[in-house]
Amino acid sequence: MKPFKTAFIFLILFTLILSACTNEQDTVAPQDTAKAENNDKSTEEKESTSSGDVSADIPEGVQEPLKIAAIMQMSIGTFSSQYVQGVKEQVEAFGGEVQIYNADNDLSKMATHLETAINQGVDGILIDHGRADALESGVKEALDKGIPVVAFDSDLNLPGVTVIDQDDYSLAWSSLKTLAQDLNGEGEIVYVWVGGFAPMERRNTIYKAFKERYPNIKEVAKFGNATANTALDTQNQMEAILKKYPDEGDIDAVFAPWDEFAKGVTRALEQAGRTEIKVYGIDLSDEDLQIIQKENSPWVATAATDPAEVGRAQVRFLYQKAAGEETPSIYSLDPHLVKQSELPDQTISMGEIGEYVNGWGSSDAGVSPWMKSLEEKAK
């Protein structure tokens, strides 16, 4: 009996010890789980804050809706309309409002619009084209009053002003190099150009270098004007050139560093049945795409950036300034070469070019982490 009693007591003690251990584990495990969950949650919060998602704080300078003035030297053609669309889309996405001022290619009128915007106490000013000699005084006044300014395709050079462009030198060289390669470095060309605009002056600088690089490509004619109907006037002028050079082989190609020029030239060539003459342009819009994709179109290549993205990027830089962030003095958006031969048979829109031209329509220019939060707030 004694051994049996001893074994029985030992069994009871073992059961009690095992039960105590189990209870202790049950008590500790939830605490460890809670700690792990809290650690995971803390990590997620840190990652969310560092990645700049919607949890990012919105700077005080942009918490209230901003009133923006967009002052344009002119608004001609679909490139300008899509640029304006991009400006409006981005301002509205941030919860602001924008007033568009079109100077109809009158620099004195543009300066007056600038003065009007300043007197109305706008929160920011966008400038599209224009010249420093006409606008510098007004821009200085805006800066003195604490109104941020961002310009596009302008020759302004003032501390505190960010000037963005499409990298006109790269645009011109991309188009001209394609022309030279297609002609095997030899031929006769027509050059359509007009001075008085910062981007045109920059593109012309590259054209001068192009003529030195390819001495066997000869310029047989040069013309161009910026008017209320540039495409139609260019078409009429090109028709006159074709009468002067009526035979196949007299002209091999046309360099038209503005899509309004390229549209006019292309229509003249089509109507005259001279589609053997190829057109190399700069800029692109939905209307331009339709012309380029048309069967047997002479417009075979154009170098461009997305005009809507230009407008959006300009607005983002302005909001960065309003938020008190540092912005660059100059910024060039990356251009792309769009070749007729690389586009599909079916007609596409600007929103679909990215499927065929790598990098098209997207840019991280002027992007700050808090902008997602601002867009969420504005919804």
PDB file of C-alpha atoms in Angstrom, residues 148-347:
ATOM      1  CA  PRO A 148       4.779  82.564 -56.168  1.00  0.00           C
ATOM      2  CA  VAL A 149       5.406  82.420 -59.925  1.00  0.00           C
ATOM      3  CA  VAL A 150       6.170  79.481 -62.225  1.00  0.00           C
ATOM      4  CA  ALA A 151       6.723  80.064 -65.950  1.00  0.00           C
ATOM      5  CA  PHE A 152       6.636  77.742 -68.953  1.00  0.00           C
ATOM      6  CA  ASP A 153       8.726  78.320 -72.102  1.00  0.00           C
ATOM      7  CA  SER A 154       9.784  81.793 -71.006  1.00  0.00           C
ATOM      8  CA  ASP A 155      13.110  83.640 -70.942  1.00  0.00           C
ATOM      9  CA  LEU A 156      12.482  84.959 -67.420  1.00  0.00           C
ATOM     10  CA  ASN A 157      15.540  84.716 -65.194  1.00  0.00           C
ATOM     11  CA  LEU A 158      14.646  85.991 -61.733  1.00  0.00           C
ATOM     12  CA  PRO A 159      15.526  84.577 -58.297  1.00  0.00           C
ATOM     13  CA  GLY A 160      12.518  82.773 -56.883  1.00  0.00           C
ATOM     14  CA  VAL A 161      10.904  82.006 -60.258  1.00  0.00           C
ATOM     15  CA  THR A 162      10.891  78.432 -61.538  1.00  0.00           C
ATOM     16  CA  VAL A 163      10.973  78.218 -65.345  1.00  0.00           C
ATOM     17  CA  ILE A 164      10.066  74.885 -66.921  1.00  0.00           C
ATOM     18  CA  ASP A 165      10.425  73.903 -70.556  1.00  0.00           C
ATOM     19  CA  GLN A 166      10.218  70.907 -72.850  1.00  0.00           C
ATOM     20  CA  ASP A 167      13.997  70.785 -73.364  1.00  0.00           C
ATOM     21  CA  ASP A 168      13.713  72.497 -76.736  1.00  0.00           C
ATOM     22  CA  TYR A 169      17.290  71.670 -77.656  1.00  0.00           C
ATOM     23  CA  SER A 170      16.619  67.935 -77.299  1.00  0.00           C
ATOM     24  CA  LEU A 171      13.277  68.249 -79.085  1.00  0.00           C
ATOM     25  CA  ALA A 172      14.859  69.946 -82.100  1.00  0.00           C
ATOM     26  CA  TRP A 173      17.841  67.634 -82.277  1.00  0.00           C
ATOM     27  CA  SER A 174      15.715  64.488 -81.985  1.00  0.00           C
ATOM     28  CA  SER A 175      13.519  65.543 -84.900  1.00  0.00           C
ATOM     29  CA  LEU A 176      16.376  66.873 -87.048  1.00  0.00           C
ATOM     30  CA  LYS A 177      18.585  63.843 -86.459  1.00  0.00           C
ATOM     31  CA  THR A 178      15.742  61.585 -87.610  1.00  0.00           C
ATOM     32  CA  LEU A 179      15.336  63.744 -90.723  1.00  0.00           C
ATOM     33  CA  ALA A 180      19.067  63.530 -91.490  1.00  0.00           C
ATOM     34  CA  GLN A 181      19.158  59.763 -91.032  1.00  0.00           C
ATOM     35  CA  ASP A 182      16.126  59.261 -93.273  1.00  0.00           C
ATOM     36  CA  LEU A 183      17.820  61.366 -95.992  1.00  0.00           C
ATOM     37  CA  ASN A 184      21.162  59.617 -95.507  1.00  0.00           C
ATOM     38  CA  GLY A 185      22.694  63.016 -94.815  1.00  0.00           C
ATOM     39  CA  GLU A 186      21.924  64.551 -98.205  1.00  0.00           C
ATOM     40  CA  GLY A 187      18.961  66.430 -99.684  1.00  0.00           C
ATOM     41  CA  GLU A 188      16.960  69.649-100.001  1.00  0.00           C
ATOM     42  CA  ILE A 189      14.702  70.861 -97.210  1.00  0.00           C
ATOM     43  CA  VAL A 190      12.303  73.653 -96.290  1.00  0.00           C
ATOM     44  CA  TYR A 191      12.501  75.275 -92.844  1.00  0.00           C
ATOM     45  CA  VAL A 192       9.371  76.791 -91.264  1.00  0.00           C
ATOM     46  CA  TRP A 193      10.211  79.084 -88.351  1.00  0.00           C
ATOM     47  CA  VAL A 194       9.278  82.319 -86.584  1.00  0.00           C
ATOM     48  CA  GLY A 195      11.315  84.337 -84.089  1.00  0.00           C
ATOM     49  CA  GLY A 196      10.206  86.185 -80.969  1.00  0.00           C
ATOM     50  CA  PHE A 197       9.383  83.116 -78.836  1.00  0.00           C
ATOM     51  CA  ALA A 198      11.840  81.604 -76.365  1.00  0.00           C
ATOM     52  CA  PRO A 199      11.265  77.973 -77.440  1.00  0.00           C
ATOM     53  CA  MET A 200      11.566  78.892 -81.123  1.00  0.00           C
ATOM     54  CA  GLU A 201      14.836  80.702 -80.486  1.00  0.00           C
ATOM     55  CA  ARG A 202      16.229  77.656 -78.699  1.00  0.00           C
ATOM     56  CA  ARG A 203      15.097  75.314 -81.467  1.00  0.00           C
ATOM     57  CA  ASN A 204      16.685  77.584 -84.032  1.00  0.00           C
ATOM     58  CA  THR A 205      20.009  77.336 -82.186  1.00  0.00           C
ATOM     59  CA  ILE A 206      19.968  73.582 -82.766  1.00  0.00           C
ATOM     60  CA  TYR A 207      18.936  74.052 -86.409  1.00  0.00           C
ATOM     61  CA  LYS A 208      22.040  76.181 -86.977  1.00  0.00           C
ATOM     62  CA  ALA A 209      24.198  73.427 -85.478  1.00  0.00           C
ATOM     63  CA  PHE A 210      22.354  70.867 -87.610  1.00  0.00           C
ATOM     64  CA  LYS A 211      23.304  72.706 -90.812  1.00  0.00           C
ATOM     65  CA  GLU A 212      26.958  72.591 -89.812  1.00  0.00           C
ATOM     66  CA  ARG A 213      26.735  68.915 -88.878  1.00  0.00           C
ATOM     67  CA  TYR A 214      25.066  67.964 -92.175  1.00  0.00           C
ATOM     68  CA  PRO A 215      26.471  70.309 -94.864  1.00  0.00           C
ATOM     69  CA  ASN A 216      25.005  68.201 -97.689  1.00  0.00           C
ATOM     70  CA  ILE A 217      21.462  68.912 -96.523  1.00  0.00           C
ATOM     71  CA  LYS A 218      20.587  72.230 -98.154  1.00  0.00           C
ATOM     72  CA  GLU A 219      17.881  74.700 -97.148  1.00  0.00           C
ATOM     73  CA  VAL A 220      15.992  75.771-100.302  1.00  0.00           C
ATOM     74  CA  ALA A 221      13.304  77.850 -98.610  1.00  0.00           C
ATOM     75  CA  LYS A 222      12.474  79.356 -95.218  1.00  0.00           C
ATOM     76  CA  PHE A 223       9.250  81.027 -94.027  1.00  0.00           C
ATOM     77  CA  GLY A 224       6.858  81.223 -91.093  1.00  0.00           C
ATOM     78  CA  ASN A 225       4.530  83.477 -89.108  1.00  0.00           C
ATOM     79  CA  ALA A 226       2.551  83.190 -85.877  1.00  0.00           C
ATOM     80  CA  THR A 227      -0.963  84.454 -86.631  1.00  0.00           C
ATOM     81  CA  ALA A 228      -4.528  84.015 -85.476  1.00  0.00           C
ATOM     82  CA  ASN A 229      -4.724  81.041 -87.868  1.00  0.00           C
ATOM     83  CA  THR A 230      -1.161  79.812 -88.147  1.00  0.00           C
ATOM     84  CA  ALA A 231      -1.941  76.409 -89.664  1.00  0.00           C
ATOM     85  CA  LEU A 232      -3.999  77.880 -92.524  1.00  0.00           C
ATOM     86  CA  ASP A 233      -1.503  80.643 -93.238  1.00  0.00           C
ATOM     87  CA  THR A 234       1.327  78.105 -93.252  1.00  0.00           C
ATOM     88  CA  GLN A 235      -0.626  75.944 -95.679  1.00  0.00           C
ATOM     89  CA  ASN A 236      -1.008  78.872 -98.085  1.00  0.00           C
ATOM     90  CA  GLN A 237       2.684  79.737 -97.849  1.00  0.00           C
ATOM     91  CA  MET A 238       3.716  76.118 -98.413  1.00  0.00           C
ATOM     92  CA  GLU A 239       1.494  75.918-101.483  1.00  0.00           C
ATOM     93  CA  ALA A 240       3.415  78.878-102.918  1.00  0.00           C
ATOM     94  CA  ILE A 241       6.716  77.118-102.218  1.00  0.00           C
ATOM     95  CA  LEU A 242       5.497  73.990-104.019  1.00  0.00           C
ATOM     96  CA  LYS A 243       4.708  76.038-107.120  1.00  0.00           C
ATOM     97  CA  LYS A 244       8.252  77.350-107.050  1.00  0.00           C
ATOM     98  CA  TYR A 245       9.612  73.801-106.725  1.00  0.00           C
ATOM     99  CA  PRO A 246       7.124  71.741-108.754  1.00  0.00           C
ATOM    100  CA  ASP A 247       9.161  68.634-109.553  1.00  0.00           C
ATOM    101  CA  GLU A 248       9.678  65.512-107.483  1.00  0.00           C
ATOM    102  CA  GLY A 249      13.119  65.672-105.931  1.00  0.00           C
ATOM    103  CA  ASP A 250      13.150  69.482-105.668  1.00  0.00           C
ATOM    104  CA  ILE A 251      12.261  69.166-101.973  1.00  0.00           C
ATOM    105  CA  ASP A 252      12.907  66.092 -99.851  1.00  0.00           C
ATOM    106  CA  ALA A 253      11.679  67.147 -96.427  1.00  0.00           C
ATOM    107  CA  VAL A 254      10.292  69.956 -94.267  1.00  0.00           C
ATOM    108  CA  PHE A 255      11.387  70.771 -90.732  1.00  0.00           C
ATOM    109  CA  ALA A 256       8.431  72.369 -88.908  1.00  0.00           C
ATOM    110  CA  PRO A 257       9.338  72.964 -85.225  1.00  0.00           C
ATOM    111  CA  TRP A 258       5.765  73.738 -84.112  1.00  0.00           C
ATOM    112  CA  ASP A 259       2.749  71.510 -84.672  1.00  0.00           C
ATOM    113  CA  GLU A 260       0.716  74.384 -86.137  1.00  0.00           C
ATOM    114  CA  PHE A 261       3.412  74.702 -88.812  1.00  0.00           C
ATOM    115  CA  ALA A 262       3.479  70.939 -89.356  1.00  0.00           C
ATOM    116  CA  LYS A 263      -0.310  70.775 -89.775  1.00  0.00           C
ATOM    117  CA  GLY A 264      -0.322  73.513 -92.404  1.00  0.00           C
ATOM    118  CA  VAL A 265       2.592  72.005 -94.331  1.00  0.00           C
ATOM    119  CA  THR A 266       1.065  68.520 -94.279  1.00  0.00           C
ATOM    120  CA  ARG A 267      -2.269  69.739 -95.637  1.00  0.00           C
ATOM    121  CA  ALA A 268      -0.531  71.617 -98.437  1.00  0.00           C
ATOM    122  CA  LEU A 269       1.461  68.531 -99.413  1.00  0.00           C
ATOM    123  CA  GLU A 270      -1.620  66.308 -99.377  1.00  0.00           C
ATOM    124  CA  GLN A 271      -3.687  68.686-101.504  1.00  0.00           C
ATOM    125  CA  ALA A 272      -0.851  69.044-104.018  1.00  0.00           C
ATOM    126  CA  GLY A 273      -0.250  65.298-104.157  1.00  0.00           C
ATOM    127  CA  ARG A 274       3.350  65.792-103.010  1.00  0.00           C
ATOM    128  CA  THR A 275       3.362  63.274-100.175  1.00  0.00           C
ATOM    129  CA  GLU A 276       6.824  62.107-101.192  1.00  0.00           C
ATOM    130  CA  ILE A 277       8.034  65.151 -99.226  1.00  0.00           C
ATOM    131  CA  LYS A 278       8.293  64.129 -95.577  1.00  0.00           C
ATOM    132  CA  VAL A 279       7.499  66.340 -92.570  1.00  0.00           C
ATOM    133  CA  TYR A 280       9.426  66.330 -89.291  1.00  0.00           C
ATOM    134  CA  GLY A 281       7.798  68.305 -86.490  1.00  0.00           C
ATOM    135  CA  ILE A 282       7.806  69.260 -82.828  1.00  0.00           C
ATOM    136  CA  ASP A 283       4.828  69.015 -80.431  1.00  0.00           C
ATOM    137  CA  LEU A 284       1.883  66.644 -80.475  1.00  0.00           C
ATOM    138  CA  SER A 285      -1.856  66.647 -79.757  1.00  0.00           C
ATOM    139  CA  ASP A 286      -4.871  64.445 -80.484  1.00  0.00           C
ATOM    140  CA  GLU A 287      -5.500  66.360 -83.722  1.00  0.00           C
ATOM    141  CA  ASP A 288      -1.859  65.942 -84.744  1.00  0.00           C
ATOM    142  CA  LEU A 289      -2.043  62.202 -84.078  1.00  0.00           C
ATOM    143  CA  GLN A 290      -4.996  61.839 -86.425  1.00  0.00           C
ATOM    144  CA  ILE A 291      -3.021  63.589 -89.166  1.00  0.00           C
ATOM    145  CA  ILE A 292       0.124  61.510 -88.578  1.00  0.00           C
ATOM    146  CA  GLN A 293      -1.824  58.233 -88.545  1.00  0.00           C
ATOM    147  CA  LYS A 294      -3.741  59.058 -91.694  1.00  0.00           C
ATOM    148  CA  GLU A 295      -2.874  56.710 -94.560  1.00  0.00           C
ATOM    149  CA  ASN A 296       0.076  58.006 -96.635  1.00  0.00           C
ATOM    150  CA  SER A 297       0.494  61.026 -94.386  1.00  0.00           C
ATOM    151  CA  PRO A 298       3.760  62.864 -95.106  1.00  0.00           C
ATOM    152  CA  TRP A 299       4.131  63.773 -91.419  1.00  0.00           C
ATOM    153  CA  VAL A 300       6.376  60.898 -90.365  1.00  0.00           C
ATOM    154  CA  ALA A 301       7.928  61.964 -87.045  1.00  0.00           C
ATOM    155  CA  THR A 302       7.549  64.509 -84.268  1.00  0.00           C
ATOM    156  CA  ALA A 303       9.407  65.150 -81.020  1.00  0.00           C
ATOM    157  CA  ALA A 304       7.163  66.081 -78.132  1.00  0.00           C
ATOM    158  CA  THR A 305       6.181  66.061 -74.497  1.00  0.00           C
ATOM    159  CA  ASP A 306       2.625  65.512 -73.268  1.00  0.00           C
ATOM    160  CA  PRO A 307       1.132  69.048 -73.175  1.00  0.00           C
ATOM    161  CA  ALA A 308      -1.320  68.115 -70.422  1.00  0.00           C
ATOM    162  CA  GLU A 309       1.526  66.800 -68.254  1.00  0.00           C
ATOM    163  CA  VAL A 310       3.437  70.052 -68.860  1.00  0.00           C
ATOM    164  CA  GLY A 311       0.466  71.929 -67.389  1.00  0.00           C
ATOM    165  CA  ARG A 312       0.126  69.549 -64.450  1.00  0.00           C
ATOM    166  CA  ALA A 313       3.843  69.733 -63.622  1.00  0.00           C
ATOM    167  CA  GLN A 314       3.785  73.540 -63.724  1.00  0.00           C
ATOM    168  CA  VAL A 315       0.900  73.576 -61.227  1.00  0.00           C
ATOM    169  CA  ARG A 316       2.687  71.140 -58.916  1.00  0.00           C
ATOM    170  CA  PHE A 317       5.785  73.341 -58.804  1.00  0.00           C
ATOM    171  CA  LEU A 318       3.563  76.324 -57.964  1.00  0.00           C
ATOM    172  CA  TYR A 319       1.938  74.456 -55.078  1.00  0.00           C
ATOM    173  CA  GLN A 320       5.356  73.441 -53.788  1.00  0.00           C
ATOM    174  CA  LYS A 321       6.293  77.134 -53.687  1.00  0.00           C
ATOM    175  CA  ALA A 322       3.036  78.003 -51.908  1.00  0.00           C
ATOM    176  CA  ALA A 323       3.837  75.275 -49.372  1.00  0.00           C
ATOM    177  CA  GLY A 324       7.209  76.859 -48.674  1.00  0.00           C
ATOM    178  CA  GLU A 325       9.264  74.131 -50.323  1.00  0.00           C
ATOM    179  CA  GLU A 326      12.432  74.662 -52.336  1.00  0.00           C
ATOM    180  CA  THR A 327      11.983  74.370 -56.111  1.00  0.00           C
ATOM    181  CA  PRO A 328      14.560  74.447 -58.909  1.00  0.00           C
ATOM    182  CA  SER A 329      15.190  77.618 -60.908  1.00  0.00           C
ATOM    183  CA  ILE A 330      14.900  75.670 -64.164  1.00  0.00           C
ATOM    184  CA  TYR A 331      13.438  72.290 -65.012  1.00  0.00           C
ATOM    185  CA  SER A 332      13.304  70.534 -68.385  1.00  0.00           C
ATOM    186  CA  LEU A 333      10.722  67.813 -68.987  1.00  0.00           C
ATOM    187  CA  ASP A 334      11.944  64.782 -70.901  1.00  0.00           C
ATOM    188  CA  PRO A 335      10.829  64.783 -74.565  1.00  0.00           C
ATOM    189  CA  HIS A 336      10.023  61.737 -76.692  1.00  0.00           C
ATOM    190  CA  LEU A 337      10.286  60.968 -80.394  1.00  0.00           C
ATOM    191  CA  VAL A 338       7.017  59.700 -81.858  1.00  0.00           C
ATOM    192  CA  LYS A 339       7.449  58.003 -85.234  1.00  0.00           C
ATOM    193  CA  GLN A 340       4.592  57.197 -87.561  1.00  0.00           C
ATOM    194  CA  SER A 341       6.106  53.774 -88.267  1.00  0.00           C
ATOM    195  CA  GLU A 342       5.917  52.799 -84.576  1.00  0.00           C
ATOM    196  CA  LEU A 343       2.223  53.616 -84.112  1.00  0.00           C
ATOM    197  CA  PRO A 344      -0.549  51.044 -84.602  1.00  0.00           C
ATOM    198  CA  ASP A 345      -2.856  50.889 -87.614  1.00  0.00           C
ATOM    199  CA  GLN A 346      -5.884  51.917 -85.575  1.00  0.00           C
ATOM    200  CA  THR A 347      -6.243  55.554 -84.547  1.00  0.00           C
TER     201      THR A 347
END
